[in-house]
XYZ file of C-alpha atoms in Angstrom:
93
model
C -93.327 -153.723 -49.228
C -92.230 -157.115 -48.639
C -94.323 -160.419 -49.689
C -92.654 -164.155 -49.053
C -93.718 -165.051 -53.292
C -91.993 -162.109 -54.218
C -88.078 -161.353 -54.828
C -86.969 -157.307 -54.848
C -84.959 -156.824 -57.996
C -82.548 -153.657 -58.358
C -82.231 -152.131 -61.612
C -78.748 -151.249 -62.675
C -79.158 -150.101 -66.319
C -80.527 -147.014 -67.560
C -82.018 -147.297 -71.086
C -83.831 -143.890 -70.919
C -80.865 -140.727 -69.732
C -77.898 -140.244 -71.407
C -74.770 -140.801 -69.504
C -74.604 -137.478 -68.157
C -77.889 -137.327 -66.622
C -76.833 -141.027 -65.434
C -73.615 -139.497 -63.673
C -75.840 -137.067 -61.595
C -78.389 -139.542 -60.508
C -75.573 -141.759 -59.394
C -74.303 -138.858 -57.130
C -77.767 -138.180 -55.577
C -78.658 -141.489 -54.962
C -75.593 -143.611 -54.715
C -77.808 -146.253 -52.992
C -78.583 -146.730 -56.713
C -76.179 -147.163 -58.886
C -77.360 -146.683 -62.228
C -75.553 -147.348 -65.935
C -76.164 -145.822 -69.033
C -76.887 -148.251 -71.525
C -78.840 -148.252 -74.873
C -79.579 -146.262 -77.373
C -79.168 -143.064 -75.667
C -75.552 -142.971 -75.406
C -75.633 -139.256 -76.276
C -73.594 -136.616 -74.690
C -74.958 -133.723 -73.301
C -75.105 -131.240 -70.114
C -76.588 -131.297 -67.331
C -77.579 -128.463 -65.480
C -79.654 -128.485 -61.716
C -81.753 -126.183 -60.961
C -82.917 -125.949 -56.651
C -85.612 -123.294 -56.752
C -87.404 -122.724 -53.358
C -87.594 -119.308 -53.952
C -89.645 -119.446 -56.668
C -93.794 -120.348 -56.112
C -94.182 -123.930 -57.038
C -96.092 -124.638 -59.321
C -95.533 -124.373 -63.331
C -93.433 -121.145 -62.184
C -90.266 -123.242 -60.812
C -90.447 -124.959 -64.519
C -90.673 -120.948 -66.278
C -87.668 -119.869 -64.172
C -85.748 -122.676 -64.630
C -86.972 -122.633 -69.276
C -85.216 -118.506 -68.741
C -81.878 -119.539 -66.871
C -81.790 -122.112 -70.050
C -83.200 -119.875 -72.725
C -80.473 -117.423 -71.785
C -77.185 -119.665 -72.594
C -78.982 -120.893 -76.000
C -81.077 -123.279 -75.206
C -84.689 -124.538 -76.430
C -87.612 -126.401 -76.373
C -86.731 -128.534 -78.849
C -82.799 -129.490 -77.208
C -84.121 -128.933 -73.598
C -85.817 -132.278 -71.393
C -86.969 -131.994 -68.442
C -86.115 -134.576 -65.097
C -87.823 -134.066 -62.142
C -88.117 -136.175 -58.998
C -90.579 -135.794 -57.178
C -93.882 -136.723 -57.533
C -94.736 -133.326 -55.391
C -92.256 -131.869 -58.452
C -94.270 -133.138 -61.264
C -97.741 -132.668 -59.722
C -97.130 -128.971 -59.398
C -96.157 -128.636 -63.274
C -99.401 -130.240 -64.367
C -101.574 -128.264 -61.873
C-alpha cells in the first residue's frame, strides 16, 4: 500500500531469532535480508518441517512436537516459527 505522506522502511535487524533461525529466513526470503542482532545471540538448530501430508490443523504442529521429541527434544527447549497466517490459524483452531 502506497500513500504520498508515507516512506516504506525495510527492517534489516532481527532482535527476536537467534542467528540460526536468522540464516534460514535469509535463504527463504532473500528479498529480505535479515541480521541477528540483540540479545538473542544464542546458538541453536534449526530444523524444517513441510507437512502436507498431514491434516492441518493442530495435527501438522503434533507430528512435527514427535519428529522433535524423538532426537531429545522438549517443550521447554523447543519454539515454534511458523509463517503463515493460514499456518498459525490452523494451530489455534
Amino acid at each position: 500500500m502506497t500513500h504520498p505522506n508515507l516512506t516504506s522502511i525495510t527492517k534489516h535487524e532481527n532482535h527476536q531469532c537467534s542467528p540460526s533461525v536468522v540464516e534460514v529466513l535469509n535463504k527463504m526470503r532473500p528479498e529480505l535480508i535479515q541480521e541477528a542482532v540483540g540479545e538473542r545471540q544464542q546458538q541453536g538448530e534449526v530444523h524444517l518441517f513441510l507437512n502436507t501430508a498431514t491434516a492441518a490443523r493442530p495435527q501438522r504442529l503434533e507430528v512435527a512436537s514427535a519428529a522433535l521429541a524423538d532426537g531429545g527434544w522438549t517443550q521447554e527447549n523447543t519454539k515454534y516459527l511458523m509463517l503463515t497466517h493460514r499456518g498459525i490459524t490452523g494451530t489455534l483452531k
